Each structure stands twice: as C-alpha cells, then as structure tokens.
XYZ file of C-alpha atoms in Angstrom:
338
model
C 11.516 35.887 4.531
C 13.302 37.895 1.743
C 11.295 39.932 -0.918
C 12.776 41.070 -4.112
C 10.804 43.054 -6.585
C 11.510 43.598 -10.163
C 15.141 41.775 -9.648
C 16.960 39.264 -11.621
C 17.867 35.866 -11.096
C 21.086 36.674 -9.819
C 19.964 38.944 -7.389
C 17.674 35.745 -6.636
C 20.579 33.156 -6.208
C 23.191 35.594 -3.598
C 19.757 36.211 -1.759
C 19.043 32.633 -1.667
C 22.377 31.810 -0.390
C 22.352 34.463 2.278
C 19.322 33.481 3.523
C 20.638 30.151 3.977
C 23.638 31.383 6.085
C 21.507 32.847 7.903
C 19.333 30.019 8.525
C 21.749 27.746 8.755
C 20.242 25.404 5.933
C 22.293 23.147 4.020
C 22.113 21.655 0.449
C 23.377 17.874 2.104
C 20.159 17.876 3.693
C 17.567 18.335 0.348
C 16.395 15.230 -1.096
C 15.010 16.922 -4.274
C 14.285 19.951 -5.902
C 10.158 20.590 -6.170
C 9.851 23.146 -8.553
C 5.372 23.759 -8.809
C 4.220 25.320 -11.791
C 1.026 26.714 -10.877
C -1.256 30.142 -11.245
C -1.510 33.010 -9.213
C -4.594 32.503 -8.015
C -3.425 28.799 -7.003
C -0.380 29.734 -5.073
C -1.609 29.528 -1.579
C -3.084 26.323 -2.406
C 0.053 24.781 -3.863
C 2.185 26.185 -1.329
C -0.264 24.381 1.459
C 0.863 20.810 -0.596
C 4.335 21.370 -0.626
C 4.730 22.145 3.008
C 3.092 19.056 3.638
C 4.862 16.898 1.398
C 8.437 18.477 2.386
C 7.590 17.228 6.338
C 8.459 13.859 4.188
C 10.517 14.580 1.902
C 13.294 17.614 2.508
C 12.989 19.734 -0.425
C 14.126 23.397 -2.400
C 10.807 24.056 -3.761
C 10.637 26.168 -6.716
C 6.987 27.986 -7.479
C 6.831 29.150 -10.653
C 4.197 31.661 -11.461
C 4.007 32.976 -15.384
C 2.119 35.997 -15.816
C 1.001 38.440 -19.065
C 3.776 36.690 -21.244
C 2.663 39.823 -24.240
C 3.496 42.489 -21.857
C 6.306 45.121 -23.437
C 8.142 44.796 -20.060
C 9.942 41.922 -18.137
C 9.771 41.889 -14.579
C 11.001 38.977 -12.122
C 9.379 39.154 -8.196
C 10.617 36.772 -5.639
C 9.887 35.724 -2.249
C 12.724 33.613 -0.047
C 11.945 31.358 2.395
C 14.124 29.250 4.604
C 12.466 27.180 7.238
C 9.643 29.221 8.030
C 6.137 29.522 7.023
C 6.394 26.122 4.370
C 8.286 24.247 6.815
C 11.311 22.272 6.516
C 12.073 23.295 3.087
C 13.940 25.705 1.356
C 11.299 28.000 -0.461
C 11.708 30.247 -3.897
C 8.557 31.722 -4.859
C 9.317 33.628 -8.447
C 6.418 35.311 -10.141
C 7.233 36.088 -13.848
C 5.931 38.648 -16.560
C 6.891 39.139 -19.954
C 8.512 37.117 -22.011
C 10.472 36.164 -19.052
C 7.282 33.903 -18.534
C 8.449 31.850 -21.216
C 11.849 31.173 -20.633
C 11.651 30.514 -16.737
C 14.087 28.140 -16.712
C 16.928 31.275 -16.850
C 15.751 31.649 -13.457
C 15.732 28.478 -12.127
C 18.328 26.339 -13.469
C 20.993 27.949 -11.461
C 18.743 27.354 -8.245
C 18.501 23.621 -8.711
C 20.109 21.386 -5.797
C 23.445 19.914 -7.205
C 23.459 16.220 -7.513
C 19.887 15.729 -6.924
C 16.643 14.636 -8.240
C 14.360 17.333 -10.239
C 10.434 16.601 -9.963
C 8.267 19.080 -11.656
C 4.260 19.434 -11.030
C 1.874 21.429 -12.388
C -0.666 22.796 -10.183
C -3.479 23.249 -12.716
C -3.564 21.965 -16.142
C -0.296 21.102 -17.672
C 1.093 21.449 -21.476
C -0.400 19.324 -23.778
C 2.776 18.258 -24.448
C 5.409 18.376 -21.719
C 8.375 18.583 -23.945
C 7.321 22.585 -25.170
C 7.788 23.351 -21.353
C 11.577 23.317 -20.510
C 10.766 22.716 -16.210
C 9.052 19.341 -17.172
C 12.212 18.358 -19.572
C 14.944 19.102 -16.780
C 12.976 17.014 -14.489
C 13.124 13.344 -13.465
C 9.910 13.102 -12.237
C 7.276 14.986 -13.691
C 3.588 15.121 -11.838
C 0.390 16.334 -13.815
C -3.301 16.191 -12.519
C -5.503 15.373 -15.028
C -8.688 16.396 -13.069
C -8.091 20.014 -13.518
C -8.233 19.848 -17.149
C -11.592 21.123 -19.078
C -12.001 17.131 -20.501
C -10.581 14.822 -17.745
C -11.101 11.518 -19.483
C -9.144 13.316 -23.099
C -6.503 14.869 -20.817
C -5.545 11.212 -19.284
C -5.679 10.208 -23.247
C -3.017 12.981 -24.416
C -1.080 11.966 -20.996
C -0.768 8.336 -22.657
C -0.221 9.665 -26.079
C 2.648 12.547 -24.817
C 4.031 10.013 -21.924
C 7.725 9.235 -21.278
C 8.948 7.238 -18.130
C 8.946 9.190 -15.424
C 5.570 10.802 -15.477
C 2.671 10.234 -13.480
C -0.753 12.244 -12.698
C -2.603 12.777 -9.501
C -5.646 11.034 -10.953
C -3.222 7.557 -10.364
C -2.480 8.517 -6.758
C -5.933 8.999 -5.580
C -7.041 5.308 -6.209
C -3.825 3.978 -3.900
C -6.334 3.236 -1.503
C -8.589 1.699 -4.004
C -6.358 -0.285 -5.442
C -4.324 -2.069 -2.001
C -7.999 -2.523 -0.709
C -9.210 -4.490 -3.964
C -5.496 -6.221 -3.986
C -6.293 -7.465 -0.604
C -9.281 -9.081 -1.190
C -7.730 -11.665 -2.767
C -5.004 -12.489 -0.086
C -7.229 -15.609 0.844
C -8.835 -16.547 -2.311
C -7.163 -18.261 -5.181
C -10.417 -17.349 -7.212
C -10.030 -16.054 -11.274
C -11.765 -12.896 -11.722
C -13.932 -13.101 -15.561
C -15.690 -10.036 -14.655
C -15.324 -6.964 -13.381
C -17.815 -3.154 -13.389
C -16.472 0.237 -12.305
C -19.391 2.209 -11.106
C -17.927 6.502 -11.309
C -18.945 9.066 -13.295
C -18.173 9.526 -17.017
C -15.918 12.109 -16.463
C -13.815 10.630 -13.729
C -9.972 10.365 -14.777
C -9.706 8.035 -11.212
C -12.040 5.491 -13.238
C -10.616 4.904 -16.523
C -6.855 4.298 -14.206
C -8.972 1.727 -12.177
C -10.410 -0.082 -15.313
C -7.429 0.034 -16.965
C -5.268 -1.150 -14.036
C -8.021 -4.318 -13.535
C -7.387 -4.610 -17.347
C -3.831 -4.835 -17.415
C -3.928 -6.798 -13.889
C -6.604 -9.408 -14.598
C -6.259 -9.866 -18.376
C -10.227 -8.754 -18.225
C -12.086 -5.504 -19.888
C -14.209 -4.321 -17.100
C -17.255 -2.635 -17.618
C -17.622 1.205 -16.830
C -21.369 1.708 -15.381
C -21.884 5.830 -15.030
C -23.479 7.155 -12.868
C -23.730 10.307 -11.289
C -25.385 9.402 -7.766
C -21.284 10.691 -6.402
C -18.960 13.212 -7.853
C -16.358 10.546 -7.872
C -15.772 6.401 -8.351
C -18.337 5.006 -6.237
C -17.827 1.132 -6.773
C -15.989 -1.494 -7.845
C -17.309 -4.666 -8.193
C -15.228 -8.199 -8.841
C -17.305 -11.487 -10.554
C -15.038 -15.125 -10.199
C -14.788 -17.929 -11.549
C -16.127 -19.808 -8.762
C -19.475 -17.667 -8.234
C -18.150 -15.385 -5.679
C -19.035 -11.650 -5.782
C -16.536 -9.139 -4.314
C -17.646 -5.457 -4.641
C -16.502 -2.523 -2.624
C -18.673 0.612 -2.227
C -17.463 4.431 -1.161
C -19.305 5.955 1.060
C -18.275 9.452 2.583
C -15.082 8.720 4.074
C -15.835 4.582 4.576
C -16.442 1.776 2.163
C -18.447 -1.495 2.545
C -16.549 -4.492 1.198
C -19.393 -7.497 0.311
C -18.007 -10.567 -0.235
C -20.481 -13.676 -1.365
C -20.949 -15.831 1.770
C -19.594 -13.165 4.689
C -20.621 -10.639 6.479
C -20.149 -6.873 4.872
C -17.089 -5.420 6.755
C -16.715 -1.136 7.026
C -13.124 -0.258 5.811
C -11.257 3.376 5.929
C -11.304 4.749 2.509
C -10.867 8.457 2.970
C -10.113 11.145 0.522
C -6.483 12.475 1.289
C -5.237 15.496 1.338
C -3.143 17.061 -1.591
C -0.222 17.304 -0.397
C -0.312 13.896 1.168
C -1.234 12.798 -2.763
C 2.020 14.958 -3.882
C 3.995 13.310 -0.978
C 3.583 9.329 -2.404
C 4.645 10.773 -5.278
C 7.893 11.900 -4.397
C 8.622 8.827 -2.391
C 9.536 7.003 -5.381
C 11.748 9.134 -8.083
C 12.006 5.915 -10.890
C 9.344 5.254 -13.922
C 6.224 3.610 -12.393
C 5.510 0.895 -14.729
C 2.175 -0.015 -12.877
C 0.924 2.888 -13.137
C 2.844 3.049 -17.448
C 0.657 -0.447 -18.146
C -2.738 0.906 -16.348
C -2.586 4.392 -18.536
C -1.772 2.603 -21.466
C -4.529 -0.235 -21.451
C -7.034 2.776 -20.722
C -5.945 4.847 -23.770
C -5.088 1.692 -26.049
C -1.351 2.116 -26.656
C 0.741 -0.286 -25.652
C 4.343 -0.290 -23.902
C 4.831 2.977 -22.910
C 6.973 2.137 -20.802
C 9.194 0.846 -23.403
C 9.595 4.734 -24.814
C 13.198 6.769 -23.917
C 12.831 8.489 -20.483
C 14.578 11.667 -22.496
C 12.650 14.050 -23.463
C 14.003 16.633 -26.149
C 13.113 20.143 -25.309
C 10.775 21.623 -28.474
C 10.150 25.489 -28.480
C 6.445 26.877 -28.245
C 5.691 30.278 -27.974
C 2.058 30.658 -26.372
C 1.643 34.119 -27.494
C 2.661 33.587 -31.348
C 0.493 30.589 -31.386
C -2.662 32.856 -29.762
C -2.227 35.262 -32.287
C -2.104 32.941 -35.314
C -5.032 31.175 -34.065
C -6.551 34.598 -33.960
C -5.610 35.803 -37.377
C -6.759 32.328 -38.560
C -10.089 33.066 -37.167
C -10.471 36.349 -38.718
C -9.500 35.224 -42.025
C -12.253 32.544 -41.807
C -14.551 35.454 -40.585
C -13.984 37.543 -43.525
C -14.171 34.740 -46.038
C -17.318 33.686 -45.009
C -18.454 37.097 -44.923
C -17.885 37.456 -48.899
C-alpha cells in the first residue's frame, strides 16, 4: 500500500502506475472501473462490498470520500492499493476537502480504465438528482440505494422521476430472490393471477419494486397490507383465476411457499450480503428495463425506459445552496419577528 497526504492527482496517477509495476497488475485484465461515493464513516463498510464484488468482477475501484467542502484550504489524501487487502482489484482510496470536494472528478477522470465500462454507486444517500454530480454522469451504470435515504418510499419516487437508462438501486436487487421464487411458481400452472397483496412495512422501498413489478408483470394492482410484525417484506401472496392461492412467507433466513391443494414446502430465501447485492449489479452493464417498467408502475410514470441514456452534467454547489437556504431562513425569521 502507498499513502499520499495532501498530494495532487498527479502525484496520484505516477503512484498508481508504479504501484502497478510493482505489482505486476495490468489494465487488460479490469472489467470496469467502480468508483464508490460514500462517507467517511462508511468507508470500511464500502470497501468490505467492493472486495467482494471484485472476486467477480476484476475492477479499479475508485472511493471517493468528500469532506468540509467550505473549508479555506484544499487538500487531496490517497491510499493505493494493488492486490492486497481488497483483493483482486486495483484500489484508489481519495479523501477530499475543500472545494476540491466538489469537483472530484479532476481527480479521477485521468484514473479511469481506458476502453472500459464506468459504474458509479453511492454508498449512502445519493443526489437528488444524479446529473448535479459529475461521477454519476461519466458513468454507464449508476447504482443508488434507496434504503439509506431519510423517506425510502419518496427516495424510490425521485429515483423514477430523475431516472435515465442505466440506473438501478439496491432496493431492486434485494427482491432477486423474491422475484425468481414467485416466477417459479408458475412453471406448472397456466393459472391467471386477478389478485395479488404485498404484506412489508410502509416504509419498505423492496415493497413498492415488488408491487410494482407484479403490476407491470400481471397487468394487476396488488394490494400493499402494512404491517410491522418484520423490519422488511414479509409476504407475498398470489389469488387465480381458477381458485388457487399461492403465497410465500419470509421467515428468518427461510420462506414457506403454500400453494392451494399441496403440501407447504421450506425454500432458501436468505438476506445476502452487500457486496454480493453490488456484485449482480455489475454483472450486467446495459439499461435494465425490468427493473425501468417495475419503478415506473410504482411511481406512476410511464416509459422510462424510453428517456436518452445521456445525462447532461448541471452544476450545483452544496455550499452556496446551504447558505441561501440559510439566509432565506433568517429573512423569514426577521420578518415574522416585525
């Protein structure tokens, strides 16, 4: 491992290179360039991911960590790693502060993989809209995670309303189980579905996907039951035209699939890891149109994936922004006050 402190991106790139001489890594052998925008408290926790999903998928991951974009002085740290600690990857870790923070892609543009694919993710909860952040219009893929906004269910909303093809969210990966086990209860049935209940929490981004991927599927509008007896989609539960009943129901690590007329069969439903969600991503780097229909069904817009997979970069300064919406609030203040 290399560390640089209070360098520049140059100083980044010849170290990057040397390390890979010295490694003997080679750019023929990436598949993509990961670059993970994420927090400093969230580092270790993002970096865990990656080095799972590069044992699939080859990769120059790029963490970018923005820090104290108001402070007077710029400073750029970096950490190198080649094939060691994150595995069989080739590892930048740049932390930012200033208002370096808000033009990170000086940095790391020049450290992209030639001829590759970009995917960006953001490890936390990502710009409201992704064209004001530069790293998510460079990229090809771009991966949010709905779950870790404050409002779940509005976040998956502005995902639909901001979307472009291309993008995807964690909250759409986690019901890959769900969804092939619910798909394959109907390899020996013929059998119309008319109704259909989700049983999850209101606040469970995972639940409004699965309704609106039955939705867009079936040609139905299931019903959303909450309920708050788990901490995550509990149930889903299939009504045909021929009186049959499907329903399958989490529990722990195993769900019960009840079919009308059979026996209740116990089938593997467990919660993966996240960098096992982050690897399915990056197995496929084209617009998901499933996943384009179920998003838009759930936020009522229709053919999103009919939009242009460019995005145009638009300039947003955070801090300028903060300190309007401060002034705003202080005018308001003194108003009232007279």
């Amino acid at each position: 491992m290399i560390g640089l402190w209070d360098t520049t991106g140059n100083e980044v790139v010849k170290a990057l290179a040397a390390e890979r001489r010295s490694a003997g890594g080679v750019a023929s052998g990436m598949a993509l360039t990961l670059i993970v925008v994420v927090d400093e408290k969230r580092v270790r926790e993002a970096e865990a991911a990656a080095t799972i999903a590069a044992a699939a998928h080859p990769c120059r991951l790029l963490v970018v960590v923005r820090t104290d974009v108001e402070r007077e002085r710029n400073r750029l740290d970096a950490e190198i790693v080649v094939g060691g600690r994150l595995g069989p990857c080739e590892a930048v870790v740049t932390r930012m502060y200033g208002r370096l923070a808000l033009h990170a892609e000086s940095v790391v543009m020049p450290l992209l993989v030639p001829d590759v694919p970009v995917v960006t993710w953001w490890h936390g909860e990502p710009p409201a809209e992704i064209s004001t952040d530069f790293l998510g219009v460079v990229a090809d893929r771009r991966i949010t995670d709905s779950a870790q906004a404050a409002d779940p269910i509005e976040a998956l909303r502005q995902r639909a309303r901001d979307y472009a093809p291309g993008d995807t969210d964690l909250a759409w990966t986690r019901i890959t189980p769900w969804r092939t086990l619910v798909a394959g209860a109907f390899d020996t049935t013929q059998a119309r579905v008319t109704e259909a209940t989700v049983v999850a929490p209101p606040s469970d981004p995972t639940a409004a996907l699965m309704q609106g991927w039955l939705a867009a599927r079936l040609g139905i509008q299931p019903t959303w039951e909450h309920s708050d007896s788990s901490p995550r989609m509990r149930e889903v539960q299939l009504r045909c035209a021929n009186g049959d009943t499907l329903t399958l129901t989490r529990d722990d690590s195993v769900a019960t699939f009840r079919r009308t007329g059979q026996e209740d069969r116990q089938l593997p439903l467990v919660r993966r890891p996240l960098g096992d969600e982050l690897a399915e991503e990056l197995r496929r780097l084209d617009a998901d149109q499933v996943y384009a229909e179920a998003l838009g069904t759930a936020a009522g817009l229709t053919d999103l994936d009919q939009r242009p997979p460019q995005r145009v970069h638009v300039w947003k300064d955070p801090a300028t922004a903060q300190r309007a919406e401060a002034g705003v609030t202080a005018h308001v203040g003194t108003s009232a006050e007279h």
